[in-house]
XYZ file of C-alpha atoms in Angstrom:
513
model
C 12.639 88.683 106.548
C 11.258 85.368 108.125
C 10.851 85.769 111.854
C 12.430 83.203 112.998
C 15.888 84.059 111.116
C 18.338 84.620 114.420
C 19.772 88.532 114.120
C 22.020 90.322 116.851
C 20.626 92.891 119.290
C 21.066 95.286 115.986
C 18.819 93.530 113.945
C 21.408 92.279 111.465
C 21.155 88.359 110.550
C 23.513 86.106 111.594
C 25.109 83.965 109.725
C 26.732 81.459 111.666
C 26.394 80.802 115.103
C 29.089 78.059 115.418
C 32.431 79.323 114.806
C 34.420 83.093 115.566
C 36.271 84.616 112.819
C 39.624 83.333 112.924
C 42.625 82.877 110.813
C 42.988 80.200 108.842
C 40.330 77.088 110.474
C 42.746 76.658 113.623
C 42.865 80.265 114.717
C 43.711 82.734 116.129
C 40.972 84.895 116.932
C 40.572 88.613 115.597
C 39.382 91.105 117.240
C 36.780 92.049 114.875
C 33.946 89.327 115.806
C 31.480 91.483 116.053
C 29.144 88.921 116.302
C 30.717 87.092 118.662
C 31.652 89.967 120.989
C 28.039 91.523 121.258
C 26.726 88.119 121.768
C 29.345 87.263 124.907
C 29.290 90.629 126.230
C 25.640 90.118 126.545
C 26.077 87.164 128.041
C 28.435 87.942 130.703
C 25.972 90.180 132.407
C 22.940 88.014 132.657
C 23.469 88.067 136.119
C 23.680 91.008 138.835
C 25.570 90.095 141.018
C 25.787 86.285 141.499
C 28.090 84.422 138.592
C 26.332 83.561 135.416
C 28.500 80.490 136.055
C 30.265 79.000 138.925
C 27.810 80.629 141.564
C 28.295 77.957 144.317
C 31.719 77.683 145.081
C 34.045 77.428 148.042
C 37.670 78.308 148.175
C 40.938 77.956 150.471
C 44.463 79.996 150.637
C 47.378 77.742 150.814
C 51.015 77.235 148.511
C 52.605 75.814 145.435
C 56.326 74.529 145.867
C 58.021 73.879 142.480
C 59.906 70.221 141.421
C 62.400 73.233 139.498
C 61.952 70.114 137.407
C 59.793 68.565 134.242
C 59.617 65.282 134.350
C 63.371 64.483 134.526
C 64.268 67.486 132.678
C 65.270 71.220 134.202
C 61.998 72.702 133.440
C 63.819 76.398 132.216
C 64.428 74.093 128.906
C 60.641 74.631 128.064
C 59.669 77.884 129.939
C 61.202 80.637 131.408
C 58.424 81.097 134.149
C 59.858 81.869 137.382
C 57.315 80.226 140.001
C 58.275 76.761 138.514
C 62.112 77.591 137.973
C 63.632 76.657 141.624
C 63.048 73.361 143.534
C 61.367 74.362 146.645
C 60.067 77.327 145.725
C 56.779 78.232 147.288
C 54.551 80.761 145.389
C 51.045 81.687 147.775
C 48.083 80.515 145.598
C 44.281 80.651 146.548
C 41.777 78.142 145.520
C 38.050 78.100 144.024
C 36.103 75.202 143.918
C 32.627 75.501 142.194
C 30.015 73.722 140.909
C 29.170 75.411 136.973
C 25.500 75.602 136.190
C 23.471 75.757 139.566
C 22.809 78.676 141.257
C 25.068 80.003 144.988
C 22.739 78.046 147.500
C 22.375 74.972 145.583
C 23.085 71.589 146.539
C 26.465 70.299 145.991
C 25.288 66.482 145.260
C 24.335 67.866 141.634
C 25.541 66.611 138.581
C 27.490 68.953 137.068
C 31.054 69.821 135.782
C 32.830 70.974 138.936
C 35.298 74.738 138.366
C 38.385 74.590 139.809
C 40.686 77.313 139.424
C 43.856 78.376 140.845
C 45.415 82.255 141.484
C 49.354 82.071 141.386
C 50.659 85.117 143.540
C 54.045 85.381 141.997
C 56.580 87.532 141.766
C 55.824 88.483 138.557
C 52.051 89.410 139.006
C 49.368 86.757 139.779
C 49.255 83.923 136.954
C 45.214 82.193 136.698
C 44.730 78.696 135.848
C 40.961 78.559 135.525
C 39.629 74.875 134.720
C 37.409 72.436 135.717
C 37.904 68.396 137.497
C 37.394 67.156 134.268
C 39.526 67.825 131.346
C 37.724 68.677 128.249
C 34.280 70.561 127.353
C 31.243 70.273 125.924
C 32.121 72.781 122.737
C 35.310 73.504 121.105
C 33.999 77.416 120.072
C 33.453 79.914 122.369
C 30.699 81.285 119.732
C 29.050 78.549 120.972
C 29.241 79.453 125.016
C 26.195 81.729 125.530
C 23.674 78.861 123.934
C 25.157 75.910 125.714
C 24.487 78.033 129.473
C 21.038 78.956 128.277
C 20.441 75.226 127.067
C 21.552 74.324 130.929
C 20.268 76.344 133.079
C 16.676 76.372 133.887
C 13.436 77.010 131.110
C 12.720 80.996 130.826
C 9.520 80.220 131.297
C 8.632 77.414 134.241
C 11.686 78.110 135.700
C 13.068 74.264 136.114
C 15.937 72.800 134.643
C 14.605 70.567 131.654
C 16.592 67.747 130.723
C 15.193 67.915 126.769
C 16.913 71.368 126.734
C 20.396 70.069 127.715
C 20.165 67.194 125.339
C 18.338 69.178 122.479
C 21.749 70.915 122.425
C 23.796 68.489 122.829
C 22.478 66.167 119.566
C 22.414 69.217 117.457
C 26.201 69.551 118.768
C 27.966 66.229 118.109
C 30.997 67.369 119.638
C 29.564 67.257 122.912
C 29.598 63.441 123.390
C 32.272 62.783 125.229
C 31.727 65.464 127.771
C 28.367 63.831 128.035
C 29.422 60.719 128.490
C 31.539 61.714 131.109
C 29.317 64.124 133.443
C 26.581 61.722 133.064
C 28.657 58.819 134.337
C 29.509 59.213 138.209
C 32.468 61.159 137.419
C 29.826 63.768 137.080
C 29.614 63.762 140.887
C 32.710 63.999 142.582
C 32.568 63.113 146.283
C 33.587 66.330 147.384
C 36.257 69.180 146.057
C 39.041 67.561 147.956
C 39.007 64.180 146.531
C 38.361 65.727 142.522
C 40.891 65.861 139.735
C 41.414 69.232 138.146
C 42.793 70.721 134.420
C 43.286 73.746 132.577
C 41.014 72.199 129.469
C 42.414 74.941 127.496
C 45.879 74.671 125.849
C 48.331 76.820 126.686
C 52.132 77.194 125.776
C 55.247 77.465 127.437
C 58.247 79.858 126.479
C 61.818 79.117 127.197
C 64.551 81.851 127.393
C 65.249 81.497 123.766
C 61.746 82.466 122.817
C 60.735 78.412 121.541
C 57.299 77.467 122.831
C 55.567 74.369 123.142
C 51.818 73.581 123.743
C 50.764 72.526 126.935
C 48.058 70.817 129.028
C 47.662 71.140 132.657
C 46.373 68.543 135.376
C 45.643 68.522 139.079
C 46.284 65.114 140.644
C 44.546 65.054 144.377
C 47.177 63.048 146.781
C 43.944 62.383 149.172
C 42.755 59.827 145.719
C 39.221 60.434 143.432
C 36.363 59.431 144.513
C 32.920 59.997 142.670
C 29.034 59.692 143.309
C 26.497 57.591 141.695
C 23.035 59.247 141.248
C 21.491 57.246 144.221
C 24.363 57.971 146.122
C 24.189 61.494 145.679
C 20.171 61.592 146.409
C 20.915 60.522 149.889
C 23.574 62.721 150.437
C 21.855 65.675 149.952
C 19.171 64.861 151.986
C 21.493 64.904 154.503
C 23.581 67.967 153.766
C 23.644 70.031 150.628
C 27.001 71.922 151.591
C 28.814 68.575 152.567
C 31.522 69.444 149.766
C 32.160 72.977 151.613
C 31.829 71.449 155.150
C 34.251 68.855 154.255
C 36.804 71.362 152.778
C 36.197 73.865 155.312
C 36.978 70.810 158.499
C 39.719 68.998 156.774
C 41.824 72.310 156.735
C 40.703 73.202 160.063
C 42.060 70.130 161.779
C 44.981 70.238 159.769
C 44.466 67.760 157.229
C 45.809 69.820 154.529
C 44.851 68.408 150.922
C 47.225 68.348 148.400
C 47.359 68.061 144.381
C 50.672 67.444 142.301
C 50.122 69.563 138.792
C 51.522 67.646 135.971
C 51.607 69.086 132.408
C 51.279 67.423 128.937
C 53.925 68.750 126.472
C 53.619 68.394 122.010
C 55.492 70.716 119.918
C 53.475 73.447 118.775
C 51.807 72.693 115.361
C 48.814 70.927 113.572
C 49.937 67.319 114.040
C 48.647 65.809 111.072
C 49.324 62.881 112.378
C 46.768 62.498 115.384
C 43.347 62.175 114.142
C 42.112 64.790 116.112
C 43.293 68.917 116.577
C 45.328 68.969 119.646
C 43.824 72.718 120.086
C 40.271 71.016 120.260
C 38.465 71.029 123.781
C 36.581 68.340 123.412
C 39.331 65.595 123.160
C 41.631 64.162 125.664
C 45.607 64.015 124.328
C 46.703 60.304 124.796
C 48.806 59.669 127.915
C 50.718 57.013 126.524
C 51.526 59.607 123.508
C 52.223 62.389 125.429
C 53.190 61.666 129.040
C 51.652 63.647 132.259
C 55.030 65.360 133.862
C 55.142 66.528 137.160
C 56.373 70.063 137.952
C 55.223 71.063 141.707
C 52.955 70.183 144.150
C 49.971 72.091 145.779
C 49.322 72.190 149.442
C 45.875 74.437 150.818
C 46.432 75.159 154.778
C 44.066 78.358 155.835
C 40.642 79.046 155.480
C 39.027 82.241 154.247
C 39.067 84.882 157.393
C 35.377 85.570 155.312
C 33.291 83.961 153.013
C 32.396 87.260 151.081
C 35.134 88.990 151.082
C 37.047 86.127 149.551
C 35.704 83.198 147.911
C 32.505 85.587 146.646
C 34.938 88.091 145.323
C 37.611 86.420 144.103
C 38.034 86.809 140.375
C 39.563 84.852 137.705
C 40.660 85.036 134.217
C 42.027 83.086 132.076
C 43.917 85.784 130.273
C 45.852 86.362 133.491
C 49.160 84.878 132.066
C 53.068 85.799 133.512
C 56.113 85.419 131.488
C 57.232 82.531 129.985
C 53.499 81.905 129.571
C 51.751 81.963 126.895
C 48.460 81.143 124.877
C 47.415 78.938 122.007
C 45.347 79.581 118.789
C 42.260 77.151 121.039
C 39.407 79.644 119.903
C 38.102 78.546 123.059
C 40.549 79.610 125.165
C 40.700 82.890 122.869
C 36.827 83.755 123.496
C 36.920 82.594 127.382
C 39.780 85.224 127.780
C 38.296 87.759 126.569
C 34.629 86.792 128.384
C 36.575 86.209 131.750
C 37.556 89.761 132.353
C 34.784 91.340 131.314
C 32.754 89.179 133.445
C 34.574 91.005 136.383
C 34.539 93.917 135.541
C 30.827 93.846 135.461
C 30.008 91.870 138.336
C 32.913 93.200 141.047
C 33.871 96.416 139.193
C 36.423 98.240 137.164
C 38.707 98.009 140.256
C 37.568 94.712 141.300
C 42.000 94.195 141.040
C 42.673 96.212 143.851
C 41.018 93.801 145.891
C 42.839 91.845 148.293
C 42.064 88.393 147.070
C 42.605 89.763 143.767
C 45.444 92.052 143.551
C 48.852 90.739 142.994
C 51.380 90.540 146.221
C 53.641 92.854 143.971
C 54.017 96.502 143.566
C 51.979 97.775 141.056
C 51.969 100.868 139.089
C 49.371 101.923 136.234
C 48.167 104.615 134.637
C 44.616 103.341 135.235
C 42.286 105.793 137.125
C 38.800 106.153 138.376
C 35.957 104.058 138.089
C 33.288 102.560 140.415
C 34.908 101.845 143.947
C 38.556 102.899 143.175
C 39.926 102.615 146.672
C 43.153 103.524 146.040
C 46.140 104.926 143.336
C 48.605 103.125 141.568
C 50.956 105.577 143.136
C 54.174 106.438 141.207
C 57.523 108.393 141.579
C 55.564 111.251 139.190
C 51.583 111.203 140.605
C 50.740 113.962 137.536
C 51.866 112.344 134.888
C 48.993 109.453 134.160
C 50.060 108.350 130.947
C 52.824 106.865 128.866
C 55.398 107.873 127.306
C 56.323 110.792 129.062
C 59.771 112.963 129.602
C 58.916 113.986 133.061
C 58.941 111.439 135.532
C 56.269 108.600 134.501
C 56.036 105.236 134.102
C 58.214 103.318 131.598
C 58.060 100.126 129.591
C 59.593 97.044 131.175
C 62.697 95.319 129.344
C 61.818 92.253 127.671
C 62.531 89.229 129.863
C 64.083 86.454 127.062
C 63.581 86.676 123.407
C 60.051 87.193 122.200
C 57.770 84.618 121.868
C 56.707 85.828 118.022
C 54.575 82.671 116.327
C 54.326 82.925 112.638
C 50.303 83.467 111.088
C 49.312 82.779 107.669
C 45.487 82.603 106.545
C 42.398 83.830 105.490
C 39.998 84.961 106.933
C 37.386 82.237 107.728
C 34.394 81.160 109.991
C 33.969 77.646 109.749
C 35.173 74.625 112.049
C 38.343 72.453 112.145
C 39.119 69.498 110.025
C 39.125 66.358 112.367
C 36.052 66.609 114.275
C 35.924 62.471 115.009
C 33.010 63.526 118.040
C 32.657 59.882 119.300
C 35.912 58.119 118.897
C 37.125 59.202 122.499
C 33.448 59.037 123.788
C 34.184 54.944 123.291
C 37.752 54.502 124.563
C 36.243 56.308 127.712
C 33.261 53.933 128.236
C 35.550 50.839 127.531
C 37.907 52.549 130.629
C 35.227 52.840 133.161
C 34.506 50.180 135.393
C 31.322 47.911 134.772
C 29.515 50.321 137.997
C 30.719 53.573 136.216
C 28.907 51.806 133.259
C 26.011 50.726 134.612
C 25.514 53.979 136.519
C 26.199 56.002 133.135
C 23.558 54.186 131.444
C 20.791 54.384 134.398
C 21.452 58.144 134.081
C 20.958 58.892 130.731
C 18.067 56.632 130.386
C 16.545 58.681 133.593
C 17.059 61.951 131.270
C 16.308 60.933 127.844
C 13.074 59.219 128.361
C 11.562 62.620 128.724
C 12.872 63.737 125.291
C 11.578 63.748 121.838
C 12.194 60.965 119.919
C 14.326 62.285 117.574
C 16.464 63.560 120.641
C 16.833 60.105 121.838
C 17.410 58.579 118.484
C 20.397 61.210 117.829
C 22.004 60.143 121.079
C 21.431 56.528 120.320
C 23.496 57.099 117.411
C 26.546 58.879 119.076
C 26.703 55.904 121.578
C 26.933 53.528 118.853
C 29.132 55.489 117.107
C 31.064 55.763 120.022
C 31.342 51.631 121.247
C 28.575 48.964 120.249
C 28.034 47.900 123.706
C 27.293 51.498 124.978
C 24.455 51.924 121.756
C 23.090 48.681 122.523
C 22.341 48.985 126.212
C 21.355 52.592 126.070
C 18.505 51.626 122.870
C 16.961 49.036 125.102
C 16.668 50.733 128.051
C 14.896 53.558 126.498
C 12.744 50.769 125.252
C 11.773 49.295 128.565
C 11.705 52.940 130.664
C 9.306 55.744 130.591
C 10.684 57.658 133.774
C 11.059 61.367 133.464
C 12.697 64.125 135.303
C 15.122 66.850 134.687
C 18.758 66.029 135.030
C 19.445 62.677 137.108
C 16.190 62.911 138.877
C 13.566 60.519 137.936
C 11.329 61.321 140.735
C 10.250 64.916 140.209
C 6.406 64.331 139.614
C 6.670 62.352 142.110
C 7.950 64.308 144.487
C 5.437 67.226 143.816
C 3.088 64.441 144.301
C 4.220 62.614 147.543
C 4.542 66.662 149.022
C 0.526 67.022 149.068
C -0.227 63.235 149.926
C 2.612 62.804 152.787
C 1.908 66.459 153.993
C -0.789 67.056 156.787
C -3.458 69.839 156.606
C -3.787 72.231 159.600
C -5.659 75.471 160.366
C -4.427 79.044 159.703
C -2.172 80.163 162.363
């Protein structure tokens, strides 16, 4: 066998590296990716103990009152969920804010998708809604995760992030474009976590009473307005302050200036829409506001600061699995993969009981038959404390009744590994260049020219061609910068050399102490 043939861990080749097993090209998931789960398992415990992703992060306790409402429409016709069911009904939440690739003491000025993800304490158990300020990805299969980290975060060997690494990965995957056009404009540098959009990326669906869902996209609307970076902007920033995101989160709060988001949802029947040229389960795409409306169902208010650092924003875990009733999830194979990844994650890097946490654990009573493992600090105590499993005649625990009619989705398909129909990588990429402003533009352009110059040609050419793909203006002014640059530096920093440079030249010498 040729050496350079990828295998997995048991020495078996692999045979694609691209898509999970899933019914039928849309999904769902099965179980049985073997591939796939050896290679995210793996992955989830590159790191002991700091996050893999998401290290640097701040976070803040505060509430969600409900509109009881969707749009103009009683929200229990769509989902049965409780927390959104009554108006003024306040359900605790605590936030995360994070930035995804760099490591826990790095600056915040970076450029880099920023995580921000929400834990419901309802009455029914704690509901996650783990996203990020911007609202797609960078992939659309989570087969795919594992390589796009290790293409982003820093070379195994010299130990620096390498811009030819992110963008090697990102030509050889056309359907990052559009992420990249967006975390390279200055939307890839929000101002600060207060003043940042946020979204579930992932579909989801809602379940009514009746047991009729319908897909769903969630958004985070700050009432404080959005405000973003350009590169320069940024640079000076952080040498100012490299936690000025976390200081400004941190005082706001303090001095009572509670921020505030209003969560609006996207709603389209549940389906393939044949009609849309793109899968409305895909990642990478947008769904078109003026197609499918942003309705608002409740508004989120943060008012107390963690009591400790550690304790809560460090150990805080998240999952996107972490679903109540009336909730429910698509066939998104990334949403399927992350799910499964999420929770293992935590287990891993807090511990089997990392739920009976504080932060974590829901503000319920809760009874399992789970027991042992590293740290337990307490037992899900029941009426019968012998009888640890299920069913039982004498005393233990016993199945919940159904709440509404079963959400029960119909599945037909083979077998397959292979990616969805309408790809169309680029088409968005445009309409989202044409909607920035000429700075956004300009600043876009200055930033990938910064990065690209230090890849191979057939790197830049590749991205040339997405860009012109994507709008004629955007190709155009990106090929003749390249043209007229030869600046390089890892990932919106054209003055690395430089720097190492100016560090021996500006420095002064002095004896040995």
């Amino acid at each position: 066998m040729e050496e350079n043939i990828l295998t997995n861990r048991q020495g078996h080749p692999v045979t694609n590296n691209q898509q999970i097993r899933s019914v039928g090209k849309r999904g769902p998931a099965t179980l049985e990716n073997y591939d796939f789960i050896e290679k995210i398992s793996h992955f989830d415990r590159e790191r002991v103990p700091e996050r893999v992703v998401h290290a640097r992060g701040a976070g803040a306790h505060g509430y969600f009152e409900a509109y009881g409402t969707v749009g103009n429409e009683p929200i229990d016709k769509y989902t049965r969920a409780k927390l959104f069911q009554t108006k003024g009904k306040k359900t605790p939440v605590f936030v995360r804010f994070s930035t995804v690739i760099h490591g826990g003491h790095s600056p915040e000025t970076l450029r880099d998708p920023r995580g921000f993800a929400v834990k419901f304490y309802t009455e029914d158990g704690n509901w996650d809604l783990v996203g990020n300020n911007l609202k797609i990805f960078f992939i659309r299969d989570a087969m795919k995760f594992p390589d796009m980290i290790h293409a982003f975060k820093p070379d195994p060997v010299t130990n620096r992030q390498d811009a030819e690494r992110f963008f090697d990965f990102c030509a050889a995957s056309p359907e990052s474009f559009h992420m990249v056009t967006l975390v390279y404009s200055p939307w890839g540098i929000p101002a600060n976590y207060r003043m940042m959009q946020g979204s579930g990326v992932n579909t989801y669906k809602w379940v009514n009473e009746q047991g009729k869902a319908m897909l769903i996209k969630y958004h985070w609307e700050p009432k404080q307005g959005i405000r973003n970076l350009t590169q320069q902007q940024a640079q000076d920033i952080q040498g100012k302050n490299f936690n000025h995101a976390t200081q400004d989160l941190f005082d706001a709060i303090e001095k009572g200036d509670y921020p505030e988001w209003e969560l609006f949802v996207q709603m389209m029947e549940d389906g393939e829409h044949p009609e849309l040229d793109f899968d409305p389960l895909d990642d990478t795409k947008l769904w078109p506001e003026e197609k499918f409306p942003w309705l608002a169902v409740g508004k989120m208010t943060l008012n107390k600061n963690p009591d400790d650092y550690f304790t809560e924003v460090e150990q805080v875990a998240f999952g996107t699995g972490v679903l109540v009733d009336g909730l429910d999830f698509s066939d998104d194979k990334m949403l399927q993969g992350r799910t499964f990844s999420y929770s293992d994650t935590q287990r891993y890097r807090v511990g089997a009981n990392y739920l009976q946490l504080p932060i974590n654990s829901p503000k319920k009573h809760v009874a399992t038959n789970q027991r042992g493992g590293q740290m337990q600090i307490k037992v899900d105590h029941h009426e019968n404390p012998h009888i640890n499993y299920e069913p039982s005649l004498l005393g233990g625990l016993k199945e919940a009744r159904q709440s509404g009619t079963e959400y029960t989705p119909y599945i037909e398909g083979n077998l397959v590994r292979a990616p969805i129909d309408r790809t169309n990588d680029t088409k968005q990429a445009g309409e989202t260049y044409r909607k920035f402003e000429k700075w956004e533009q300009d600043d876009l352009i200055l930033n990938l020219t910064t990065d690209l110059a230090k890849c191979a040609s057939v790197i830049q050419e590749t991205m040339i061609r997405y860009a012109e793909e994507a709008d004629a203006d955007y190709g155009r002014r990106l090929r003749e910068n390249l043209q007229n640059t030869d600046s390089t530096g890892p990932l919106g920093n054209a003055q690395n050399d430089e720097a190492v440079e100016q560090a021996i030249n500006e420095s002064k010498e002095t004896d040995h102490l």
